mmCIF file with all atom_site columns, C-alpha atoms and ligand atoms in Angstrom:
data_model
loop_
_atom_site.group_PDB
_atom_site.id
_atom_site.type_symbol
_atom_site.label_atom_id
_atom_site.label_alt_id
_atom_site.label_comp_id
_atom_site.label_asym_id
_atom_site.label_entity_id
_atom_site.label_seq_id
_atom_site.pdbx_PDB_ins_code
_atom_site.Cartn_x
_atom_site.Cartn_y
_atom_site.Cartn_z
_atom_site.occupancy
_atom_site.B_iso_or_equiv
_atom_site.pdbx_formal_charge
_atom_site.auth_seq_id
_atom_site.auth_comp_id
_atom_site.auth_asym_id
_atom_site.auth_atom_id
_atom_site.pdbx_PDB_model_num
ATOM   1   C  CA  . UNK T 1 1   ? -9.677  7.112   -12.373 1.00 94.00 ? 955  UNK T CA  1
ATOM   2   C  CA  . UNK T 1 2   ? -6.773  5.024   -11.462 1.00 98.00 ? 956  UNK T CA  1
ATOM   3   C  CA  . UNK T 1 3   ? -6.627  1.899   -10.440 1.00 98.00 ? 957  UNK T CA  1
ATOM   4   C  CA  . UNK T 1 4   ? -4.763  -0.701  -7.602  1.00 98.00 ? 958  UNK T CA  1
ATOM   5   C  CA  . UNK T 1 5   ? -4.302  -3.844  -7.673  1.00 98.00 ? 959  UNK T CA  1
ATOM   6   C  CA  . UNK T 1 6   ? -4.559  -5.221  -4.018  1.00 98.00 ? 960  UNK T CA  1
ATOM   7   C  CA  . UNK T 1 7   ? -3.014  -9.057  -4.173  1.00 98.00 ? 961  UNK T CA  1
ATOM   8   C  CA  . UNK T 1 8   ? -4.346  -10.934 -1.389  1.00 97.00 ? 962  UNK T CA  1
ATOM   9   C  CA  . UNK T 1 9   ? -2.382  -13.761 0.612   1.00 94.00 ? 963  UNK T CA  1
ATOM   10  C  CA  . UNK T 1 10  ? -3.451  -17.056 -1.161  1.00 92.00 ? 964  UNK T CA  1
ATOM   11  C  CA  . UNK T 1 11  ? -3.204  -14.776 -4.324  1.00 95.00 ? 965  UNK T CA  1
ATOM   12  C  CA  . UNK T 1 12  ? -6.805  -13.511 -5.254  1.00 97.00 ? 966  UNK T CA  1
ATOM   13  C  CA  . UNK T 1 13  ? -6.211  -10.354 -6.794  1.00 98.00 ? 967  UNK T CA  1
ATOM   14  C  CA  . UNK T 1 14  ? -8.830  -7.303  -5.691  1.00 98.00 ? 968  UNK T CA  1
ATOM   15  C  CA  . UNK T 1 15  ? -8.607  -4.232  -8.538  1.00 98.00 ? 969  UNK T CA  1
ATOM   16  C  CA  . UNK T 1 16  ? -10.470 -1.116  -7.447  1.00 98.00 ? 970  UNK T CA  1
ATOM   17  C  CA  . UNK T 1 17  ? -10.466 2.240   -9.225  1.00 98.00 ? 971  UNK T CA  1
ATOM   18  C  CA  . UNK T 1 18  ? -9.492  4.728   -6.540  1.00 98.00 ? 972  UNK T CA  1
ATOM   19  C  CA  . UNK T 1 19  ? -9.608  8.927   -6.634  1.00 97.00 ? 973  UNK T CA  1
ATOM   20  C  CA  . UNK T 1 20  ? -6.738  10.577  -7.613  1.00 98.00 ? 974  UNK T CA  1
ATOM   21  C  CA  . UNK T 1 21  ? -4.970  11.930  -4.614  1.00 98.00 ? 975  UNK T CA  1
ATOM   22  C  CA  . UNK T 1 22  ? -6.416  9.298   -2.274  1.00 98.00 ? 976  UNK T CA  1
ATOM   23  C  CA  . UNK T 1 23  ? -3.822  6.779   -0.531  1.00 98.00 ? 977  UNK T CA  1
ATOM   24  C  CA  . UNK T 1 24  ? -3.405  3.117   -0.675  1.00 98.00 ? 978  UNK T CA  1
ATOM   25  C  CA  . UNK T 1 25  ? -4.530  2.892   2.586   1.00 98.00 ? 979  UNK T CA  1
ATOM   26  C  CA  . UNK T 1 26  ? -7.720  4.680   1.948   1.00 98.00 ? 980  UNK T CA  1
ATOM   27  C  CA  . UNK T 1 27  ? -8.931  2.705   -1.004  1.00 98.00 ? 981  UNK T CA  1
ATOM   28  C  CA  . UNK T 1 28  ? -8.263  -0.243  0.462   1.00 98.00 ? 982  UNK T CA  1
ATOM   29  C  CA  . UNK T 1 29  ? -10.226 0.283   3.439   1.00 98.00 ? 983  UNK T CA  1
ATOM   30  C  CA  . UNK T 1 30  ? -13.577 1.824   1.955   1.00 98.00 ? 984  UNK T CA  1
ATOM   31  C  CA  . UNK T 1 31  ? -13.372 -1.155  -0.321  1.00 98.00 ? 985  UNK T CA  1
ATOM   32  C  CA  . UNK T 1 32  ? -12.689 -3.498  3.438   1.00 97.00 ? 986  UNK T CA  1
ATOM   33  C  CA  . UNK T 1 33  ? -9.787  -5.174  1.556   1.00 97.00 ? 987  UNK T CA  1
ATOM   34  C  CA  . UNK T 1 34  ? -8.791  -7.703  4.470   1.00 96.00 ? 988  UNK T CA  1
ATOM   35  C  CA  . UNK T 1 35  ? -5.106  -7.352  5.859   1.00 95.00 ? 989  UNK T CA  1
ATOM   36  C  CA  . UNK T 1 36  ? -5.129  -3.409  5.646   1.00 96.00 ? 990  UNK T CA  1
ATOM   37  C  CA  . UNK T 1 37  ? -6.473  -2.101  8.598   1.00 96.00 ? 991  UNK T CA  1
ATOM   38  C  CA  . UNK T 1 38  ? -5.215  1.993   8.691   1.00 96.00 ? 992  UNK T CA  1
ATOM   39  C  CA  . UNK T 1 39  ? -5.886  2.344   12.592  1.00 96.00 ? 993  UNK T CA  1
ATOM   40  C  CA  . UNK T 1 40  ? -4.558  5.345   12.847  1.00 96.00 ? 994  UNK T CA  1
ATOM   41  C  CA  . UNK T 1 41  ? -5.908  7.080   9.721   1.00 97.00 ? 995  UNK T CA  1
ATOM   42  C  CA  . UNK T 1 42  ? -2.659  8.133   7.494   1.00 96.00 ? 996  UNK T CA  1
ATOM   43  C  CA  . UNK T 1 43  ? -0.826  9.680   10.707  1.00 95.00 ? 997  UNK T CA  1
ATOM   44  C  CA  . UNK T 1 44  ? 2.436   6.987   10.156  1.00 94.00 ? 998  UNK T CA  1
ATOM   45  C  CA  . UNK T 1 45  ? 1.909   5.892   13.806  1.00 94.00 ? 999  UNK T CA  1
ATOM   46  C  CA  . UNK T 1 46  ? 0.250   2.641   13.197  1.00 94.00 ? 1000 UNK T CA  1
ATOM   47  C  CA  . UNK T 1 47  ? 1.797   0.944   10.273  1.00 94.00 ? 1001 UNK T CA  1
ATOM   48  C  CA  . UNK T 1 48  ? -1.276  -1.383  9.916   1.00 95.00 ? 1002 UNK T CA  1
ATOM   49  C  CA  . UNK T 1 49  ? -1.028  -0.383  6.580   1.00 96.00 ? 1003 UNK T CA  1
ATOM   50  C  CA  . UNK T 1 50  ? 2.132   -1.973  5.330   1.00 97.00 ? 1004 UNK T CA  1
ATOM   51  C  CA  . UNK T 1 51  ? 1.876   -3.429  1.540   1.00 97.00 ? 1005 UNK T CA  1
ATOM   52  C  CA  . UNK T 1 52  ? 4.402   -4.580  -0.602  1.00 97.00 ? 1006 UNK T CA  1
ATOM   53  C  CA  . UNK T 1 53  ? 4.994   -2.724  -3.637  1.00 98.00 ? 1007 UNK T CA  1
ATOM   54  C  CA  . UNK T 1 54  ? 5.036   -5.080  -6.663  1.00 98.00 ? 1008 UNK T CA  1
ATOM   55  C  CA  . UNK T 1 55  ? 9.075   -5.377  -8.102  1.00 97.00 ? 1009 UNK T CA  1
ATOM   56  C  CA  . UNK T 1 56  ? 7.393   -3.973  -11.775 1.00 97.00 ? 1010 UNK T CA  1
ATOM   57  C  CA  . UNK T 1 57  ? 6.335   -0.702  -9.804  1.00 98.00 ? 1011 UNK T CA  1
ATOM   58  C  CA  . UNK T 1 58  ? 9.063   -0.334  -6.969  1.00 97.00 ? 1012 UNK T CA  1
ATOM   59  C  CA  . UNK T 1 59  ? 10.763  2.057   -8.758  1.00 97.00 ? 1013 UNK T CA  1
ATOM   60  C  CA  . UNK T 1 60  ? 8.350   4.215   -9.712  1.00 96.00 ? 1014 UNK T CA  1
ATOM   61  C  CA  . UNK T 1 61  ? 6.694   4.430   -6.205  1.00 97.00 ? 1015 UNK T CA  1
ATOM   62  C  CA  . UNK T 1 62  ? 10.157  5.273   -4.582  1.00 96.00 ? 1016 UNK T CA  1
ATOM   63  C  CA  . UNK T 1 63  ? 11.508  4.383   -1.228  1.00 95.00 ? 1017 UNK T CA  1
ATOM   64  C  CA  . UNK T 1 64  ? 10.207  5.252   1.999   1.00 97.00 ? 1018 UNK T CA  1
ATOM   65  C  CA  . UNK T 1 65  ? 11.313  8.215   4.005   1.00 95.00 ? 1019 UNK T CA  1
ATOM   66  C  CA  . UNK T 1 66  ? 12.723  7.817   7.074   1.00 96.00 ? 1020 UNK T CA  1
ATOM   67  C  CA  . UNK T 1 67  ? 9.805   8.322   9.678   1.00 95.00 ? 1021 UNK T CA  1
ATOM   68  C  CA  . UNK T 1 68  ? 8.328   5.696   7.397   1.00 97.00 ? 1022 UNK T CA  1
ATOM   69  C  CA  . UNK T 1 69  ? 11.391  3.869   7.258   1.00 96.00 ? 1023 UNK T CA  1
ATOM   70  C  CA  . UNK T 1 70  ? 11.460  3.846   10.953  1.00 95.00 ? 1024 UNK T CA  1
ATOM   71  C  CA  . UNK T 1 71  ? 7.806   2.480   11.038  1.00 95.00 ? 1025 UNK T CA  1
ATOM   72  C  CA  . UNK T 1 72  ? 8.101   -0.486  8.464   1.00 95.00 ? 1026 UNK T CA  1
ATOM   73  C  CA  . UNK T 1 73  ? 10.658  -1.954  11.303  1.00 93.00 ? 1027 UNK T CA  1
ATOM   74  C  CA  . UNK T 1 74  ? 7.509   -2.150  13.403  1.00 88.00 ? 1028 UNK T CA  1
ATOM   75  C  CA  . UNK T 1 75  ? 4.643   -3.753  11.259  1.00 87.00 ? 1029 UNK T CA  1
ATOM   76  C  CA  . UNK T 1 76  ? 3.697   -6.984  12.316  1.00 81.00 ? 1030 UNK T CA  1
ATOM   77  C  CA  . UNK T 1 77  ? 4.222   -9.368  9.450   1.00 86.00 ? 1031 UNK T CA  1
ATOM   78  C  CA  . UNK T 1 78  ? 8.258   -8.959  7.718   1.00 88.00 ? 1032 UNK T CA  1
ATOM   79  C  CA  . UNK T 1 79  ? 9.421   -6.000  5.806   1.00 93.00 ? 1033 UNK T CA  1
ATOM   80  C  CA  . UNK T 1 80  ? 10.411  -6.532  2.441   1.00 94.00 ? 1034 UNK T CA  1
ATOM   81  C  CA  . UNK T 1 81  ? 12.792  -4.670  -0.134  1.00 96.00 ? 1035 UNK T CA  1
ATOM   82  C  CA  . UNK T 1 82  ? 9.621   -3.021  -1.672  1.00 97.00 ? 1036 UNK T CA  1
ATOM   83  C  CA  . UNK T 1 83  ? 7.198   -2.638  1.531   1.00 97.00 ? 1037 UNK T CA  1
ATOM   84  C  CA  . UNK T 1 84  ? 5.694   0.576   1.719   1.00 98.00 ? 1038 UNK T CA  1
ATOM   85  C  CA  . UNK T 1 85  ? 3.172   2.058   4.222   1.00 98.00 ? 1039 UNK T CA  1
ATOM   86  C  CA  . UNK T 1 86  ? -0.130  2.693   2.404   1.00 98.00 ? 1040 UNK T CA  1
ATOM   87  C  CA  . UNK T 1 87  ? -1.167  5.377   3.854   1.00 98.00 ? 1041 UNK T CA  1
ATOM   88  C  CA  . UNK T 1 88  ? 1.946   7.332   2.301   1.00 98.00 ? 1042 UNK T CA  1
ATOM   89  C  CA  . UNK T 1 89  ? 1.850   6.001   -1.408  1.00 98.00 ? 1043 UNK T CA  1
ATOM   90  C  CA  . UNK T 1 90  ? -1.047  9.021   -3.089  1.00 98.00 ? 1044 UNK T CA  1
ATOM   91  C  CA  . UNK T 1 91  ? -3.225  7.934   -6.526  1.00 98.00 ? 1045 UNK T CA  1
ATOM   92  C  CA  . UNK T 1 92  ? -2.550  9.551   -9.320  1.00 98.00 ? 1046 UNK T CA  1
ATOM   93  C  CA  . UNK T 1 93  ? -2.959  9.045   -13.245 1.00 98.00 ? 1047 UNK T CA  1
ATOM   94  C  CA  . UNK T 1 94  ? 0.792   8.267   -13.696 1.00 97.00 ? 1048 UNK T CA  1
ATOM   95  C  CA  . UNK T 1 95  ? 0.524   5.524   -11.202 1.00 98.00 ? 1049 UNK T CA  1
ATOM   96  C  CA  . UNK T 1 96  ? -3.139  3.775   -12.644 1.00 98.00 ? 1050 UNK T CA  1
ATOM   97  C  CA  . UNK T 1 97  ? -2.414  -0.060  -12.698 1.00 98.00 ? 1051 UNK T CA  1
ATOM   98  C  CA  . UNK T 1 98  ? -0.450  -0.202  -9.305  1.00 98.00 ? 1052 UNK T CA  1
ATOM   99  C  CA  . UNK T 1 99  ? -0.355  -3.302  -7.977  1.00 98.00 ? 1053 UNK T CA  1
ATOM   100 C  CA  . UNK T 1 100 ? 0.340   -4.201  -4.209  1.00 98.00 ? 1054 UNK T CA  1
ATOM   101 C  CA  . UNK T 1 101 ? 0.873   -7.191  -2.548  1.00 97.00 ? 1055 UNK T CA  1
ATOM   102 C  CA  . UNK T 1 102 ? -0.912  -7.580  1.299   1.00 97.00 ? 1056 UNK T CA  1
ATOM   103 C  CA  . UNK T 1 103 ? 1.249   -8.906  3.869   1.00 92.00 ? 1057 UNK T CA  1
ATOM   104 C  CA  . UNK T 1 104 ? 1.099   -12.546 4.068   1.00 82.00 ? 1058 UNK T CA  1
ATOM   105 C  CA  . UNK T 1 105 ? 1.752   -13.230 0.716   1.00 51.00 ? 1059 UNK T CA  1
HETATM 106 FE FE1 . FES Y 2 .   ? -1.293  4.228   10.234  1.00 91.36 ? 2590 FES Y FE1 1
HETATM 107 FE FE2 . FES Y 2 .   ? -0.541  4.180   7.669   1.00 91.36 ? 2590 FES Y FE2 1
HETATM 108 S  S1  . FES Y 2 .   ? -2.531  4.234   8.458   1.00 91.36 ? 2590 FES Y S1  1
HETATM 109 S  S2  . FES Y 2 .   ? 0.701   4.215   9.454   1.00 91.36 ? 2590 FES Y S2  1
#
């Protein structure tokens, strides 16, 4: 199974193996990583799920699309160059390691 990294604020590091085809935004909350909250389940309305992509994986996970786009302007803590919603980056093998950063750090 492969695994995230979540990177808390103050910089304790959470690594969880997740199921492939499962989004950030799901492992992180059925593991209650704090920061990630995923009100409105993976429907891109909320953005509640906003991470930052570490720079070693930004490439690989890609840039947002523009509804997501359009919803990073609105999470609560500053977008960065590699901030991602969650709930739209999916688990697979090719991606085992990932490592995110939660807003605040
Ligand atoms: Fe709401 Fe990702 S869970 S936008």
């Amino acid at each position: 199974m492969p695994k995230v990294t979540f990177i808390l604020p103050g910089g304790e590091e959470r690594t969880i193996e997740a199921q492939v085809g499962q989004s950030v935004m799901r492992v992180a909350v059925s593991h209650m990583v704090p920061g990630i909250i995923g009100e409105c389940g993976g429907g891109m309305v909320c953005a509640t799920c906003h991470v930052k992509v570490a720079e070693t994986w930004a490439k690989r996970i890609g840039s947002p699309g523009r509804l997501e786009d359009e919803m990073l302007d609105l999470t609560e803590l500053e977008r960065g160059p590699t901030s991602r919603l969650g709930c739209q980056i999916t688990m697979t093998a090719e991606i085992d390691g990932l490592a995110v950063y939660v807003p605040g750090t």
